[in-house]
mmCIF file of C-alpha atoms in Angstrom:
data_model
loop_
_atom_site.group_PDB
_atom_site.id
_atom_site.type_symbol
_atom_site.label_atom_id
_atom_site.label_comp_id
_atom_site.label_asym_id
_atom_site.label_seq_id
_atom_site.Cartn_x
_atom_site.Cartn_y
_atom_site.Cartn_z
ATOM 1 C CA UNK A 24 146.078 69.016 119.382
ATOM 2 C CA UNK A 25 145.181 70.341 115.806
ATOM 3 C CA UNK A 26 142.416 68.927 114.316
ATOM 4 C CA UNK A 27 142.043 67.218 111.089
ATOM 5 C CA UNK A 28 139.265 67.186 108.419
ATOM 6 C CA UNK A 29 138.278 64.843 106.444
ATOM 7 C CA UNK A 30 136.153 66.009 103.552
ATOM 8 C CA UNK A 31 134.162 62.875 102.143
ATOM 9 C CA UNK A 32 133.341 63.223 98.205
ATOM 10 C CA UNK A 33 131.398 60.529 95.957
ATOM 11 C CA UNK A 34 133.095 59.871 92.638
ATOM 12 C CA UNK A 35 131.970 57.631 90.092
ATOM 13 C CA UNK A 36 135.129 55.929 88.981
ATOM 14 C CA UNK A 37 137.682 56.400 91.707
ATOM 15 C CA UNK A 38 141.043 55.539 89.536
ATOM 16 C CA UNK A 39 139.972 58.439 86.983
ATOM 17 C CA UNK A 40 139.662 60.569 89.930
ATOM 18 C CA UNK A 41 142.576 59.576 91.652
ATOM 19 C CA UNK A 42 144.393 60.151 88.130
ATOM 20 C CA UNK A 43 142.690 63.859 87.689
ATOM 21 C CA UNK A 44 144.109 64.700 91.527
ATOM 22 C CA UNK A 45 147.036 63.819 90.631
ATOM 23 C CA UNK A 46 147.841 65.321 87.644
ATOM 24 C CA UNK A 47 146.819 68.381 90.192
ATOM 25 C CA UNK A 48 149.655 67.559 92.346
ATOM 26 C CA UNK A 49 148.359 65.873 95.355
ATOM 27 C CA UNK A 50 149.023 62.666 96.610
ATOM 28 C CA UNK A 51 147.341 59.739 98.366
ATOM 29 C CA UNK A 52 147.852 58.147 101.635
ATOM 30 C CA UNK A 53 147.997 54.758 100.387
ATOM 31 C CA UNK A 54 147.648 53.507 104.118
ATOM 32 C CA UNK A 55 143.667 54.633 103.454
ATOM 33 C CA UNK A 56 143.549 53.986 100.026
ATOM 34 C CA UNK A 57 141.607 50.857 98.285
ATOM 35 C CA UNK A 58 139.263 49.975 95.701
ATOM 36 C CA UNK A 59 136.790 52.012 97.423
ATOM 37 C CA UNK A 60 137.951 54.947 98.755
ATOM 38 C CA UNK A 61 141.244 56.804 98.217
ATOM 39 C CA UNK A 62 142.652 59.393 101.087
ATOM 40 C CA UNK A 63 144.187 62.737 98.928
ATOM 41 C CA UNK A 64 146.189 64.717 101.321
ATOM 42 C CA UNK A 65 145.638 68.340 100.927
ATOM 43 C CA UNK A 66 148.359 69.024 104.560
ATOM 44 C CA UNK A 67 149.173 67.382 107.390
ATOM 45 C CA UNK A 68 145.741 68.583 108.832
ATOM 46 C CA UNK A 69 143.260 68.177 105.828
ATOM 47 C CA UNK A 70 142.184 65.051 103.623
ATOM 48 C CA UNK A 71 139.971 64.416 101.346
ATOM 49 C CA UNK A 72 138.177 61.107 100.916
ATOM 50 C CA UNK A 73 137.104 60.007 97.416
ATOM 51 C CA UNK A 74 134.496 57.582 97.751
ATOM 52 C CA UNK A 75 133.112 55.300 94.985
ATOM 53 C CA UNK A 76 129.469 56.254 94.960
ATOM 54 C CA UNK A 77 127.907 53.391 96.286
ATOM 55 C CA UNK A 78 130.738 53.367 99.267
ATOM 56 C CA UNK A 79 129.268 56.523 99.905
ATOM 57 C CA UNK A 80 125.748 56.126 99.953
ATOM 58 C CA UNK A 81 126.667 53.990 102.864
ATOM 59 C CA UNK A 82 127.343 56.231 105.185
ATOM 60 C CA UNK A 83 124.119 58.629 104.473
ATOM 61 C CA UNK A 84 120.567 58.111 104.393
ATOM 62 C CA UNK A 85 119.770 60.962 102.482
ATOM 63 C CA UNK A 86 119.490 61.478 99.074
ATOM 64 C CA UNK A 87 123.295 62.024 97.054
ATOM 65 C CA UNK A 88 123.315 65.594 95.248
ATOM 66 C CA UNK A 89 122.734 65.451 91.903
ATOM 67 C CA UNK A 90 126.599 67.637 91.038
ATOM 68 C CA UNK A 91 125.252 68.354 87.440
ATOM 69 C CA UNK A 92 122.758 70.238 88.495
ATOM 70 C CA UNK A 93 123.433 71.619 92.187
ATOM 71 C CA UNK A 94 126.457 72.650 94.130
ATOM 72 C CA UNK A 95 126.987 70.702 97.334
ATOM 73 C CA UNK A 96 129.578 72.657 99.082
ATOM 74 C CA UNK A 97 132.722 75.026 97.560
ATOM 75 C CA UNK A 98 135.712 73.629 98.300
ATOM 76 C CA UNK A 99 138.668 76.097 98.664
ATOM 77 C CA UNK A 100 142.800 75.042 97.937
ATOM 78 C CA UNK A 101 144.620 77.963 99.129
ATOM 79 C CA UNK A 102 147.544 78.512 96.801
ATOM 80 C CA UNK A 103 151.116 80.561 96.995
ATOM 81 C CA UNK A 104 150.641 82.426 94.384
ATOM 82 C CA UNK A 105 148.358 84.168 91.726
ATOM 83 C CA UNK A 106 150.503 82.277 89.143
ATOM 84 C CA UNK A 107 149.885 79.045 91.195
ATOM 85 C CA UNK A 108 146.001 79.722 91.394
ATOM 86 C CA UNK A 109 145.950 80.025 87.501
ATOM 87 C CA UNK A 110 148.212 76.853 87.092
ATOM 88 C CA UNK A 111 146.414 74.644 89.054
ATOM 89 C CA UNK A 112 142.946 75.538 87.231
ATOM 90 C CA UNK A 113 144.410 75.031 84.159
ATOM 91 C CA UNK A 114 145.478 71.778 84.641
ATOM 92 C CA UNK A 115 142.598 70.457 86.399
ATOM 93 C CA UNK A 116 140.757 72.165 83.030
ATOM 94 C CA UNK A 117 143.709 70.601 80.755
ATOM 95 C CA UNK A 118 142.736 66.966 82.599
ATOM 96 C CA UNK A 119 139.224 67.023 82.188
ATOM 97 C CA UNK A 120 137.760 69.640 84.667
ATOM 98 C CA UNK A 121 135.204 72.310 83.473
ATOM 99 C CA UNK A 122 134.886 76.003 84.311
ATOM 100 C CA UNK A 123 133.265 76.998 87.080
ATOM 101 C CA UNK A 124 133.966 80.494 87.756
ATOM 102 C CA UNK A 125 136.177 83.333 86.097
ATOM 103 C CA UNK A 126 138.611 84.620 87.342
ATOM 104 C CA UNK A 127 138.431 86.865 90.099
ATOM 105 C CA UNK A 128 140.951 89.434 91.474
ATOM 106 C CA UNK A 129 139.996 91.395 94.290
ATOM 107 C CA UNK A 130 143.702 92.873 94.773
ATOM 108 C CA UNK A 131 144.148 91.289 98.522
ATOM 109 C CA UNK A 132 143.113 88.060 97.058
ATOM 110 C CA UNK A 133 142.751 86.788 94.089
ATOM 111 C CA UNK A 134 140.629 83.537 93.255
ATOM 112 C CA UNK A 135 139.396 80.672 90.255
ATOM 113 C CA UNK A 136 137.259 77.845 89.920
ATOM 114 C CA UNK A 137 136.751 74.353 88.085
ATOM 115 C CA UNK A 138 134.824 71.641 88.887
ATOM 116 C CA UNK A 139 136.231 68.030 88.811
ATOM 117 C CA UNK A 140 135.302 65.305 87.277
ATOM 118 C CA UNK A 141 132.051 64.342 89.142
ATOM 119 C CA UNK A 142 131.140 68.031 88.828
ATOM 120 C CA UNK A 143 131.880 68.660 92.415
ATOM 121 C CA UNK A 144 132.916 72.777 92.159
ATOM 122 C CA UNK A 145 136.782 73.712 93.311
ATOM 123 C CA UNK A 146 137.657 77.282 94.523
ATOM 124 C CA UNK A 147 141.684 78.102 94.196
ATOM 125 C CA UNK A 148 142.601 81.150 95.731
ATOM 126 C CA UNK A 149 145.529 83.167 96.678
ATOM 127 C CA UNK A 150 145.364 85.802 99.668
ATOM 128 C CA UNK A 151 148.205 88.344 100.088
ATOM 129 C CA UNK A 152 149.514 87.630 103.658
ATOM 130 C CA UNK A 153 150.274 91.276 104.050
ATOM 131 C CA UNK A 154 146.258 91.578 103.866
ATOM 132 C CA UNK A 155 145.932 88.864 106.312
ATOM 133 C CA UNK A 156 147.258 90.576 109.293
#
């Protein structure tokens, strides 16, 4: 059996999120999906919860990072394409996102970065599956 992650991420106004994710082009797994917390699907083996923040808080007792001013974790979206990498960052710019990184081509793999709208930060890369082997 494969198994499945489940990234958990607070938001502060889960219909704008859900809207920004969107626009992206991922969907939601309405099954998991209410005025609380909304289930993106990034495959059939990865997910990523949106939480409204104080949804979240409930399952922690520590402190919720402060996104403005420190990075939590990198999340990475593996991508097709170079032309898909750029496409995707400039729509999640276009919809509201912010820079995060510049560009970054490495020849084997090339990589960008925006963070959302609760500042969480987004890596999109593309690796050459040549390289990979």
């Amino acid at each position: 059996m494969a198994r499945k992650i489940f990234v958990n991420l607070a938001v502060r106004d889960l219909q704008k999120s859900m809207e920004f994710f969107s626009t992206l082009g991922f969907t939601f797994n309405r099954q998991f999906t209410d005025d609380k917390a909304a289930c993106m699907v990034i495959s059939d083996e990865a997910f990523v919860m949106l939480l409204s923040e104080p949804f979240f808080k409930s399952f922690t007792k520590r402190e919720q990072c402060d996104t403005a001013r420190s990075t939590e974790a990198l999340m990475a979206l593996s991508c097709e394409s170079k032309a898909e990498v750029d496409e995707m960052v400039r729509k999640a710019i276009d919809a509201g996102g912010k820079h995060a990184m510049d560009p970054q081509d490495h020849g084997f793999m090339y990589g960008w970065g925006f963070y959302d709208l609760d500042g969480h930060h987004w890596e999109v890369l593309w690796m050459d599956p040549n390289a990979i082997q």
